[in-house]
Amino acid sequence: MGLKLQQSYHHSVTVKVNEQMGTKRGYTFIQANRAWLPKFLLLWVMVMAFLSTWIYKKMDADNKVRRKEVLSSMCDQRARMLQDQFSVSVNHVHALAILVSTFHYYKDPSAIDQETFAEYTARTAFERPLLSGVAYAERVVHSERENFERQHGWTIKTMKREPSPIRDEYAPVIFSQETVSYIESLDMMSGEEDRENILRARATGKAVLTSPFRLLGSHHLGVVLTFPVYKSKLPPSPTEQERIEATAGYLGGAFDVESLVENLLGQLAGNQAILVNVYDITNSSDHLIMYGHQNQDGDLALLHESKLDFGDPFRKHQMICRYHQKAPTSWTALTTAFLFFVICLLVGYILYGAAIHIVKVEDDFHEMEELKVRAEAADVAKSQFLATVSHEIRTPMNGILGMLALLLDTDLSSTQRDYAQTAQVCGKALITLINEVLDRAKIEAGKLELETVPFDLRSILDDVLSLFSEKSRNKGVELAVFVSDKVPEMVMGDPGRFRQIITNLVGNSVKFTERGHIFVKVHLAENPKPMEDPKAETCLNGGSDEDALVSGARQFKTLSGYEAADERNSWDSFKHLVADEELRYDASVKMKAADEASQSVTLMVSVEDTGIGIPLIAQDRVFMPFMQADSSTSRNYGGTGIGLSITKCLVELMGGHISFISRPQVGSTFSFTTVFGRCKRASFSDTKKPNAEDLPSGFRGLKAVVVDGKPVRAAVTRYHLKRLGMLVEFANSVKIAASACGKNGSSCGSKTQPDIVLVEKDSWLSGEDGGLSLRTLDRQQNGHVFKSPKMILLATNITNAELEKARAAGFADTTIMKPLRASMVAACLQQVLGTGKKRQPGRGMLNGSSVLGSLLCGKKILVVDDNMVNRRVAAGALKKFGAAVECAESGKAALKLLQLPHSFDACFMDIQMPEMDGFEATRRIRMMESQANEQMNGGTEEGSIRTGEWHIPILAMTADVIHATYDECLKCGMDGYVSKPFEEENLYLAVAKFFKTKPISDS
Amino acid sequence: MDLVQLQRQLVDYRTSLYHEGFLDEQFTQLQSLQDENNPDFVVEVVSLFFEDSERLLNELSKALEQQVIDFKRMDAQVHQLKGSSSSIGAHRVQKLCIVFRNYCEAQNVEGCLKCLQQVKHEYGIIKTKLESMFQLEQQILNAGGSIPV
């Protein structure tokens, strides 16, 4: 069974792990494409390479365009200049032609001779920068040759400087510029180019140019410009023949293109960068070069052609420019592109690296997560295992303990008895340990669920105190509880677990404290601010501070006067709390309304002791399981050290924190906060707080004086008295109280006359004249008509001798043993004052039986047991607490009695019975009830008069109180169990739980 | 003087019963249930116990004499006996019943017989002791004293 159970745990754990992994693995984009990452990188690099190439190309092309533009503009500029200069020269030559015609032919005799011409032309040479020189040749027909030769005195010569052969006509140079004086008397018609030129010129009447040729004299390439000069004025539109007829001569100029262009270009910027060629392209198939070299290196890829118009429509010229050097590699473009590429490469690499890193980190993360889930699962499995195992161990342990108990009852030798007793003690310790481990494991496995039921915090604290009262009294340690008035009467929470926490802490304190006090204090967590209002102090004498230093030994203003670890609990801060409440009482209505607005209430609980404290080294592992201060602790004080760790878990489950302050040899103060729900007033006011001990109201309005030198302790006493509705005043010593009483008694009348005087034993003993003043107090009262106040002594422990002394001193009425509890005080006061119900003060009186009485009083209870004796005992016990008891001797009989409707409030059911056992009977009862409920709900839907459902609380009575039985009890519909035979405490717990929960389920 | 002696005798006697393990604190509880409303509670319950126990012991003896022994029934009867003895705090009887039940479960006839004898023996003792205690109490009451707690 156990193995199977564990397997199923295992299975469920692995399933959980898988589920968690499945849901948690959310893939990111990067994670999903991790295999593609290198490819992405490659693609990126390629794209970027392409892009940078493109950038390079683009920049390069831009450069080229710009180069071309520069070239064309330079070329055009040169062409235009050349053309301008050329046309200027041409125009001037034209002017010369007109000059010659005017002054040579129209004047008679001619105004021009060679000398005049040479001088004039030399002086106007600047006008014709492109012309190396000009000359005038006269038209001479053959018939006039002789006449001409005679007139001039020389013969006409050909270009080769030979006497000219006979021709139809000649064109000998008669005037010439000095620069070309060598051509005088040469027949221009003898040169091929010149002749053609002459013919064309006289036919058109315009300037004509030759094709380039090597000029005479210089060996430069050049062209000759020829203008016709006419003898007579021509008609407006002369024919070709008329022009030829009218021709008188020809004016010619030689353009030394090469040198002149050289000069011209030399003046321009950027001359070095480009090569300029000028061509005559009249014959389109054969370009004649006019300027520049035919075969040149230079950038052949890029050239620019510009048209030149020299004014001769027959001839066409062209200028071609190109760069000297090939286009230089564009470094800017190259660098830019390269840098771009490099940057992109780096960016790509960085992105790639980042992606790889992300992938790695995510992988790691997932791995960690998986490990974490596994670890958690292992932890849960461990806790489950622990829970199971410790549960399983308990059963055989109970057997062992039972057998040991039996063994001890047999006749044993003293040694054997000793062994067996040791074994039993160990076994009990083991069971305690197992229970604690089980608790802790349950908490860790998350199986511990907290109840949310209304409960009275104060009564729980009283209960816990009463548990430890015996021990503390034996040790002489003062045990006290104080709950701030601001803490609501009823809170919603888990009373059982709250009790466990308090029990743990107080238990620890009791264990480790040999002297001094243990003080449990509860207040709201939100009022730490002290209020400085001296008026709020209601001490009869405000000068209590002066008594803080008692001769020699330093007295601390704590509960018992011993130093406490946490100063916050000393009177200095405590009085503010009390004072605060004082004020609050005045304006209670308003404040309460404000308080109830919030849904939850945070309480601050502190447990202060003056024990051995926790060594500093051990303080940080106090809450770790199985860690005690040191190994000697468990030897001296026992315990396993798991209690505090459970306490911490419980506190945290309740939404609070626990902390402590401890000083070795001084004491420890554990404080924790816890969050409880606020109880709606309506939900418990009409149900009359069933579990809260009904404190008798007979003391309301009574006046009490507390005589106590220690203000904290006095406040605690007042707290309990206040719960009974009494008005309380403080007095620092008996004397003061006595004088106050006396004064009041004589002057103000009975209004301020105290009904009760409670005197702390210490205060009584410390004042040597205590007894005396008490007696005077008594006497004073006796002197008046007022009834004397009841004198009550408060003591933690008291010896018989002291008791006798106290009786003698006037405390005839009673002595209340501490720790104080409201119910106990009430009981004592009842006894003293003789009010209230007459109740025999048995031993149960002090141990919560009055509580039980209030719980069970008037309740009708059915006891089902087949055992006659048991039945009688159970009935007797319940009757004692005021319940009306009916008995049934079998399950069947019980069923009959519980036929609906019935008037029972609860049913105690034995489990092992013949015929029909308790489980079966309960099941049947529940079935009956649910049928009735269904019918009722179906029948009276509209009426909410009877909303309560039939559900009689059934408590099992069983002798073996192990958990398995308890679980079974719950399974078949029972509400709890009590151990058999009845123990009061156990009975109270079970009944309290049920009577508390019932009104909630009803309302 | 006589009364005080009787009272002391009762206290001593009762203490010895506790001390020797015949009674346990359940008997104290039982006594605490007795008050003026119910002055004879303890005696009433104890006599109920005597009645019941004698009936059970008789039935057990008979059952063990049978050829075929009904252990289940016996177990139930011993359980009853155990319950009543623990209710009045007859400690020794109760402890013996636990052993007896183990034998019943094991269907051990030998053991059962032995146990029955022991239980009868113990029952006899406790009956005598309680009866003499009640007698003492009665004497005190007759003498006009109160029973010391």
PDB file of C-alpha atoms in Angstrom, chain A residues 402-403 405-406 409 838 840 843 866-881 910 912 914 959 980-984, chain B residues 25-26 29-30 32-33 35-36 38 41 44-45 48-49 51-52 55 79-84 86-88 91 95-96 98-99 101-102:
ATOM      1  CA  GLY A 402       0.918   0.642  24.668  1.00  0.00           C
ATOM      2  CA  MET A 403       3.020  -2.454  25.137  1.00  0.00           C
ATOM      3  CA  ALA A 405       2.734   0.704  29.392  1.00  0.00           C
ATOM      4  CA  LEU A 406       1.564  -2.888  29.824  1.00  0.00           C
ATOM      5  CA  ASP A 409       2.265  -2.839  34.925  1.00  0.00           C
ATOM      6  CA  LYS A 838     -24.124  29.643  43.529  1.00  0.00           C
ATOM      7  CA  GLN A 840     -19.409  24.913  44.052  1.00  0.00           C
ATOM      8  CA  ARG A 843     -11.130  21.992  41.128  1.00  0.00           C
ATOM      9  CA  ASP A 866     -23.596   0.365  24.073  1.00  0.00           C
ATOM     10  CA  ASN A 867     -21.548   0.257  27.239  1.00  0.00           C
ATOM     11  CA  MET A 868     -23.740   0.969  30.192  1.00  0.00           C
ATOM     12  CA  VAL A 869     -20.960   2.244  32.376  1.00  0.00           C
ATOM     13  CA  ASN A 870     -19.521   4.483  29.735  1.00  0.00           C
ATOM     14  CA  ARG A 871     -22.943   5.854  29.004  1.00  0.00           C
ATOM     15  CA  ARG A 872     -23.506   6.668  32.618  1.00  0.00           C
ATOM     16  CA  VAL A 873     -20.123   8.343  32.983  1.00  0.00           C
ATOM     17  CA  ALA A 874     -20.483  10.378  29.819  1.00  0.00           C
ATOM     18  CA  ALA A 875     -23.960  11.444  30.792  1.00  0.00           C
ATOM     19  CA  GLY A 876     -22.754  12.358  34.234  1.00  0.00           C
ATOM     20  CA  ALA A 877     -19.930  14.415  32.856  1.00  0.00           C
ATOM     21  CA  LEU A 878     -22.117  16.291  30.417  1.00  0.00           C
ATOM     22  CA  LYS A 879     -24.832  16.821  33.001  1.00  0.00           C
ATOM     23  CA  LYS A 880     -22.278  18.336  35.261  1.00  0.00           C
ATOM     24  CA  PHE A 881     -21.734  21.054  32.689  1.00  0.00           C
ATOM     25  CA  ASP A 910     -19.422   5.678  20.366  1.00  0.00           C
ATOM     26  CA  GLN A 912     -17.449   0.482  18.227  1.00  0.00           C
ATOM     27  CA  PRO A 914     -22.490  -4.146  17.880  1.00  0.00           C
ATOM     28  CA  ALA A 959     -10.470   5.522  23.065  1.00  0.00           C
ATOM     29  CA  LYS A 980     -12.937   8.450  25.928  1.00  0.00           C
ATOM     30  CA  PRO A 981     -13.026   8.625  28.882  1.00  0.00           C
ATOM     31  CA  PHE A 982     -13.745  12.328  28.849  1.00  0.00           C
ATOM     32  CA  GLU A 983     -11.059  14.753  29.710  1.00  0.00           C
ATOM     33  CA  GLU A 984     -12.291  18.212  30.307  1.00  0.00           C
TER      34      GLU A 984
ATOM     35  CA  GLU B  25      -7.008   9.530  37.370  1.00  0.00           C
ATOM     36  CA  GLN B  26     -10.203   8.631  35.589  1.00  0.00           C
ATOM     37  CA  GLN B  29     -12.532  12.590  37.289  1.00  0.00           C
ATOM     38  CA  LEU B  30     -15.454  10.445  38.197  1.00  0.00           C
ATOM     39  CA  SER B  32     -15.240  15.264  40.497  1.00  0.00           C
ATOM     40  CA  LEU B  33     -18.490  14.658  38.660  1.00  0.00           C
ATOM     41  CA  ASP B  35     -21.846  17.003  43.454  1.00  0.00           C
ATOM     42  CA  GLU B  36     -24.800  17.870  45.618  1.00  0.00           C
ATOM     43  CA  ASN B  38     -25.801  13.884  42.259  1.00  0.00           C
ATOM     44  CA  PHE B  41     -22.852   9.266  41.378  1.00  0.00           C
ATOM     45  CA  GLU B  44     -24.029   4.330  41.184  1.00  0.00           C
ATOM     46  CA  VAL B  45     -21.584   4.125  38.342  1.00  0.00           C
ATOM     47  CA  LEU B  48     -23.237  -0.421  37.266  1.00  0.00           C
ATOM     48  CA  PHE B  49     -19.724  -1.459  36.439  1.00  0.00           C
ATOM     49  CA  GLU B  51     -23.140  -5.570  37.307  1.00  0.00           C
ATOM     50  CA  ASP B  52     -21.948  -5.223  33.783  1.00  0.00           C
ATOM     51  CA  ARG B  55     -22.391 -10.414  33.331  1.00  0.00           C
ATOM     52  CA  HIS B  79     -13.986  -4.490  24.422  1.00  0.00           C
ATOM     53  CA  GLN B  80     -17.046  -3.694  26.458  1.00  0.00           C
ATOM     54  CA  LEU B  81     -15.294  -4.671  29.606  1.00  0.00           C
ATOM     55  CA  LYS B  82     -12.316  -2.582  28.668  1.00  0.00           C
ATOM     56  CA  GLY B  83     -14.541   0.400  27.996  1.00  0.00           C
ATOM     57  CA  SER B  84     -16.362   0.211  31.292  1.00  0.00           C
ATOM     58  CA  SER B  86     -11.482   2.529  31.724  1.00  0.00           C
ATOM     59  CA  SER B  87     -14.526   4.659  32.388  1.00  0.00           C
ATOM     60  CA  ILE B  88     -14.362   4.115  36.088  1.00  0.00           C
ATOM     61  CA  HIS B  91      -6.609   0.618  35.607  1.00  0.00           C
ATOM     62  CA  LYS B  95      -4.749  -3.072  30.860  1.00  0.00           C
ATOM     63  CA  LEU B  96      -5.468  -6.769  31.106  1.00  0.00           C
ATOM     64  CA  ILE B  98      -5.978  -4.998  26.112  1.00  0.00           C
ATOM     65  CA  VAL B  99      -3.883  -8.149  26.344  1.00  0.00           C
ATOM     66  CA  ARG B 101      -8.208  -8.668  23.154  1.00  0.00           C
ATOM     67  CA  ASN B 102      -4.888  -9.394  21.502  1.00  0.00           C
TER      68      ASN B 102
END
